[in-house]
Amino acid sequence: MADNNSLAGDESVMRKINDRVIIVQVLVSVFLCINFLLITTFFMKDYFYTTMRYILFANTLLSDCLFLIISDILLILNYFHFTIKMWLCLIIYIVLSLHTFVTPFTLTTMTLERYVAICMPLRHAELCSTRSTLQCILIIHSLSSIPCIFILSIFFASATHSFYTQNRICSSHMFMLRGWQGHLRSAISQFYFLIMCITIVFSYVKIMKVAKAASGENKKSTWKGLRTVVLHAFQLLLCLIQLWCPFIESAVLQIDLMLFINIRYFNYITFILAPRCLSPLIYGLRDEMFFHALKYYALCGLYKKQ
């Protein structure tokens, strides 16, 4: 009887896991379809890929798509305990580690672009040119790679050649051979997000001052920019909470395995999927010019702006 109860319990857990994986697949598929449609729209008009905020928006979409695809593959591998070669796991870790920070840095840069557009309109064309945008994207990726470089430089110095050919369940913890490596990565992450938060608060205060002094059409445009900054701040908050998730999950794992699985699933949906699905809402749907272009191409040219 006890064995039957245990077997039934295992089947219930597996069914729940399977249902959750299916739900994630549906969500990821929907978000990827939306993002691919937005990316297609971006490349259809010259104005979009010669304007800083749209180029940064496209950079965010591409980064989010890559992050969603690879993190989803990793989720499936972990849930069903599939093992892979460690050299492949290393590549996955590098891509995910890099793109964990690309979106937050890009959001911060987009906030600064709104600050320049509203508070320094006469210098906007000079400071936010296509050349400056490409330089910003290079800086974003360089800064995003720093935590990964720290972790991997220590790992490469310690790991043996046989390690790369082993088959294991892929996890980022495998590349942190010392306890202080995780603390170092967390410290760098917290420092990054402190700078991002200060930047967003600074931009918000400056735009708020301009909004109060503006009038007519300028006031409407300024308040719209202010709401965009607030949405960016909310996205960054979710990304910041994501950094604390591993510590919470590690503590819960010591208490109960099923609770650990539930919390990890919740964290993945709330703090990994959700922040990367707000970008289409903020710029893809709220931006009037982009929204009209999106409707036109989504409806195969049948939609005409009135």
Coordinates of C-alpha atoms in Angstrom, one line a residue:
M1 CA 0.0 0.0 0.0
A2 CA 2.8 2.4 0.9
D3 CA 4.5 1.6 -2.4
N4 CA 1.3 2.3 -4.3
N5 CA 0.8 5.7 -2.5
S6 CA 4.5 6.6 -3.3
L7 CA 4.0 5.7 -6.9
A8 CA 0.8 7.7 -7.1
G9 CA 2.6 10.6 -5.5
D10 CA 5.4 10.4 -8.1
E11 CA 2.9 10.3 -11.0
S12 CA 1.1 13.4 -9.6
V13 CA 4.4 15.3 -9.3
M14 CA 5.4 14.3 -12.9
R15 CA 2.0 15.3 -14.2
K16 CA 2.3 18.7 -12.5
I17 CA 5.8 19.2 -13.9
N18 CA 4.6 18.2 -17.4
D19 CA 1.7 20.7 -17.2
R20 CA 4.0 23.5 -16.1
V21 CA 6.5 22.8 -18.9
I22 CA 3.6 22.9 -21.4
I23 CA 2.4 26.2 -20.0
V24 CA 5.9 27.7 -20.3
Q25 CA 6.1 26.4 -23.9
V26 CA 2.8 28.2 -24.8
L27 CA 3.9 31.4 -23.1
V28 CA 7.4 31.4 -24.7
S29 CA 5.9 30.6 -28.1
V30 CA 3.4 33.5 -27.9
F31 CA 6.1 35.9 -26.8
L32 CA 8.5 34.8 -29.5
C33 CA 5.9 35.2 -32.2
I34 CA 5.1 38.8 -31.0
N35 CA 8.8 39.7 -30.8
F36 CA 9.5 38.3 -34.3
L37 CA 6.6 40.3 -35.7
L38 CA 8.0 43.4 -34.0
I39 CA 11.5 42.7 -35.3
T40 CA 10.1 42.3 -38.8
T41 CA 8.3 45.6 -38.5
F42 CA 11.4 47.3 -37.3
F43 CA 13.4 46.3 -40.5
M44 CA 10.5 47.3 -42.8
K45 CA 10.9 51.1 -42.4
D46 CA 14.0 53.2 -42.8
Y47 CA 13.0 55.5 -40.0
F48 CA 13.1 52.8 -37.4
Y49 CA 16.6 51.5 -38.0
T50 CA 18.0 55.1 -38.2
T51 CA 16.4 56.3 -34.9
M52 CA 18.2 55.6 -31.6
R53 CA 15.2 54.5 -29.5
Y54 CA 14.0 52.0 -32.1
I55 CA 17.4 50.6 -32.6
L56 CA 17.7 50.0 -28.9
F57 CA 14.2 48.6 -28.8
A58 CA 15.2 46.1 -31.5
N59 CA 18.4 45.2 -29.6
T60 CA 16.2 44.4 -26.6
L61 CA 13.9 42.3 -28.6
L62 CA 16.8 40.3 -30.2
S63 CA 18.4 39.8 -26.8
D64 CA 15.1 38.8 -25.2
C65 CA 14.4 36.3 -28.0
L66 CA 17.8 34.6 -27.6
F67 CA 17.4 34.6 -23.8
L68 CA 13.9 33.1 -23.9
I69 CA 14.9 30.3 -26.4
I70 CA 18.0 29.2 -24.5
S71 CA 16.5 29.5 -21.0
D72 CA 13.5 27.5 -22.2
I73 CA 15.7 24.8 -23.6
L74 CA 17.7 24.7 -20.3
L75 CA 14.4 24.6 -18.3
I76 CA 13.3 21.5 -20.3
L77 CA 16.7 19.8 -19.8
N78 CA 16.6 20.4 -16.1
Y79 CA 12.9 19.4 -15.5
F80 CA 13.4 16.1 -17.3
H81 CA 17.0 15.5 -16.0
F82 CA 18.6 15.4 -19.5
T83 CA 22.4 15.5 -19.4
I84 CA 24.6 17.2 -22.0
K85 CA 28.3 17.7 -22.6
M86 CA 29.8 20.3 -20.3
W87 CA 31.4 22.2 -23.2
L88 CA 27.9 22.8 -24.6
C89 CA 26.6 23.7 -21.1
L90 CA 29.5 26.3 -21.0
I91 CA 28.3 27.9 -24.2
I92 CA 24.7 28.1 -22.8
Y93 CA 26.0 29.6 -19.6
I94 CA 28.0 32.3 -21.5
V95 CA 25.0 33.3 -23.7
L96 CA 22.6 33.4 -20.7
S97 CA 25.0 35.2 -18.5
L98 CA 25.7 37.9 -21.1
H99 CA 22.0 38.4 -22.0
T100 CA 20.9 38.6 -18.4
F101 CA 22.4 42.1 -18.3
V102 CA 21.9 43.2 -21.9
T103 CA 18.2 44.0 -21.5
P104 CA 18.5 46.0 -18.2
F105 CA 21.5 48.0 -19.6
T106 CA 19.5 48.7 -22.8
L107 CA 16.5 49.8 -20.8
T108 CA 18.7 52.2 -18.9
T109 CA 20.1 53.6 -22.1
M110 CA 16.6 54.0 -23.5
T111 CA 15.7 55.9 -20.4
L112 CA 18.6 58.3 -21.0
E113 CA 17.5 58.7 -24.6
R114 CA 14.1 59.9 -23.4
Y115 CA 15.8 62.2 -20.9
V116 CA 17.9 63.8 -23.7
A117 CA 14.9 64.0 -26.0
I118 CA 12.7 65.8 -23.4
C119 CA 15.2 67.8 -21.4
M120 CA 17.9 68.5 -24.1
P121 CA 15.9 68.6 -27.3
L122 CA 18.4 70.8 -29.2
R123 CA 21.2 68.3 -28.6
H124 CA 19.1 65.1 -29.2
A125 CA 20.1 64.7 -32.9
E126 CA 23.8 65.1 -32.0
L127 CA 23.9 62.8 -28.9
C128 CA 21.5 60.2 -30.2
S129 CA 22.8 59.6 -33.7
T130 CA 23.0 56.2 -35.4
R131 CA 26.8 56.1 -34.7
S132 CA 26.3 56.9 -31.0
T133 CA 23.6 54.2 -30.8
L134 CA 26.0 51.5 -32.2
Q135 CA 28.7 52.7 -29.7
C136 CA 26.1 52.4 -26.9
I137 CA 25.2 48.8 -28.0
L138 CA 28.9 47.9 -28.0
I139 CA 29.4 49.4 -24.5
I140 CA 26.2 47.5 -23.3
H141 CA 27.6 44.2 -24.4
S142 CA 31.0 44.9 -23.0
L143 CA 29.6 45.8 -19.5
S144 CA 27.3 42.8 -19.6
S145 CA 30.2 40.4 -20.2
I146 CA 32.2 41.5 -17.2
P147 CA 30.5 39.2 -14.6
C148 CA 30.8 36.2 -17.0
I149 CA 34.5 37.0 -17.6
F150 CA 35.2 37.0 -13.8
I151 CA 33.5 33.7 -13.2
L152 CA 35.0 31.9 -16.3
S153 CA 38.5 33.2 -15.8
I154 CA 38.7 31.5 -12.5
F155 CA 36.9 28.4 -13.8
F156 CA 39.3 27.9 -16.8
A157 CA 42.2 28.2 -14.4
S158 CA 40.8 25.4 -12.2
A159 CA 38.9 23.0 -14.4
T160 CA 40.6 19.9 -15.9
H161 CA 40.4 19.0 -19.6
S162 CA 38.3 15.9 -18.8
F163 CA 35.6 18.1 -17.3
Y164 CA 34.5 19.4 -20.7
T165 CA 33.7 16.0 -22.1
Q166 CA 31.6 14.9 -19.1
N167 CA 27.8 14.5 -19.3
R168 CA 25.9 16.4 -16.6
I169 CA 22.7 18.2 -16.0
C170 CA 23.5 21.8 -17.0
S171 CA 23.5 24.4 -14.3
S172 CA 25.3 27.7 -13.8
H173 CA 26.5 26.5 -10.3
M174 CA 28.9 24.1 -12.0
F175 CA 31.1 27.0 -13.1
M176 CA 31.4 28.5 -9.6
L177 CA 34.0 26.3 -8.0
R178 CA 34.5 28.6 -5.0
G179 CA 31.7 30.0 -2.7
W180 CA 33.0 33.5 -3.0
Q181 CA 32.5 33.5 -6.8
G182 CA 28.8 33.6 -6.4
H183 CA 29.1 36.5 -3.9
L184 CA 31.4 38.4 -6.3
R185 CA 28.9 37.9 -9.2
S186 CA 26.1 39.1 -6.9
A187 CA 28.1 42.1 -5.8
I188 CA 28.8 43.1 -9.4
S189 CA 25.1 42.6 -10.3
Q190 CA 23.9 44.7 -7.3
F191 CA 26.4 47.5 -8.2
Y192 CA 25.1 47.5 -11.8
F193 CA 21.5 47.7 -10.8
L194 CA 22.3 50.4 -8.2
I195 CA 23.8 52.5 -11.0
M196 CA 20.8 51.7 -13.2
C197 CA 18.3 52.7 -10.5
I198 CA 20.1 56.0 -9.8
T199 CA 20.1 56.7 -13.6
I200 CA 16.3 56.1 -13.9
V201 CA 15.5 58.1 -10.7
F202 CA 17.7 61.0 -12.0
S203 CA 15.9 60.9 -15.4
Y204 CA 12.5 60.7 -13.8
V205 CA 13.1 63.7 -11.6
K206 CA 14.5 65.8 -14.5
I207 CA 11.6 64.8 -16.9
M208 CA 9.1 65.5 -14.1
K209 CA 10.4 69.1 -13.8
V210 CA 10.1 69.6 -17.5
A211 CA 6.6 68.1 -17.5
K212 CA 5.4 70.5 -14.9
A213 CA 6.8 73.5 -16.8
A214 CA 5.5 72.3 -20.3
S215 CA 2.2 73.2 -21.9
G216 CA 0.0 72.0 -24.7
E217 CA 1.4 69.3 -27.0
N218 CA 4.8 69.4 -25.3
K219 CA 3.2 68.6 -22.0
K220 CA 1.4 65.6 -23.4
S221 CA 4.6 64.3 -25.0
T222 CA 6.6 64.9 -21.8
W223 CA 4.1 63.0 -19.6
K224 CA 4.1 60.1 -22.1
G225 CA 7.9 60.0 -21.8
L226 CA 7.6 60.0 -18.0
R227 CA 5.3 57.0 -18.1
T228 CA 7.8 55.2 -20.3
V229 CA 10.5 55.8 -17.7
V230 CA 8.2 54.4 -15.0
L231 CA 7.6 51.3 -17.0
H232 CA 11.3 50.9 -17.5
A233 CA 11.8 51.2 -13.7
F234 CA 9.2 48.4 -13.2
Q235 CA 11.1 46.2 -15.6
L236 CA 14.4 46.8 -13.9
L237 CA 12.8 46.0 -10.5
L238 CA 11.7 42.6 -11.8
C239 CA 15.2 42.0 -13.2
L240 CA 16.8 43.0 -9.9
I241 CA 14.6 40.6 -7.9
Q242 CA 15.7 37.9 -10.3
L243 CA 19.3 38.2 -8.9
W244 CA 18.0 37.4 -5.4
C245 CA 16.1 34.3 -6.6
P246 CA 19.1 31.8 -6.4
F247 CA 19.6 32.7 -2.8
I248 CA 16.0 32.1 -1.9
E249 CA 15.9 28.9 -3.9
S250 CA 19.0 27.6 -2.2
A251 CA 17.5 28.2 1.2
V252 CA 14.2 26.6 0.3
L253 CA 15.9 23.5 -1.2
Q254 CA 17.2 22.7 2.3
I255 CA 13.7 22.7 3.6
D256 CA 11.5 20.9 1.0
L257 CA 12.1 19.7 -2.6
M258 CA 8.5 20.2 -3.8
L259 CA 8.4 23.8 -2.4
F260 CA 11.7 24.4 -4.1
I261 CA 10.2 23.3 -7.5
N262 CA 7.2 25.5 -7.0
I263 CA 9.2 28.6 -6.1
R264 CA 11.6 28.1 -8.9
Y265 CA 8.8 27.8 -11.4
F266 CA 7.1 31.0 -10.0
N267 CA 10.4 32.8 -10.1
Y268 CA 11.0 31.8 -13.8
I269 CA 7.5 33.0 -14.8
T270 CA 7.6 36.3 -12.8
F271 CA 11.2 37.4 -12.8
I272 CA 12.6 36.0 -16.0
L273 CA 9.7 35.7 -18.5
A274 CA 7.6 38.7 -17.4
P275 CA 10.3 41.5 -17.6
R276 CA 11.3 40.4 -21.1
C277 CA 7.7 40.5 -22.3
L278 CA 7.0 44.1 -21.2
S279 CA 9.3 45.6 -23.9
P280 CA 6.7 44.9 -26.7
L281 CA 4.1 46.7 -24.6
I282 CA 6.2 49.7 -23.8
Y283 CA 7.6 50.5 -27.2
G284 CA 5.8 48.1 -29.6
L285 CA 2.2 49.0 -28.6
R286 CA 2.4 52.3 -26.8
D287 CA 4.5 54.0 -29.5
E288 CA 2.0 55.4 -32.0
M289 CA 4.2 55.3 -35.1
F290 CA 5.5 51.8 -34.4
F291 CA 2.0 50.5 -33.6
H292 CA 0.5 51.8 -36.9
A293 CA 3.4 50.1 -38.8
L294 CA 2.9 46.9 -36.8
K295 CA -0.8 46.8 -37.7
Y296 CA -0.1 47.5 -41.3
Y297 CA 2.4 44.6 -41.7
A298 CA 0.5 42.3 -39.4
L299 CA -2.6 42.7 -41.5
C300 CA -0.6 42.3 -44.7
G301 CA -1.1 45.9 -45.8
L302 CA -4.9 45.9 -45.4
Y303 CA -4.8 48.4 -42.5
K304 CA -4.6 52.0 -43.5
K305 CA -4.0 54.8 -41.0
Q306 CA -7.0 57.1 -40.8

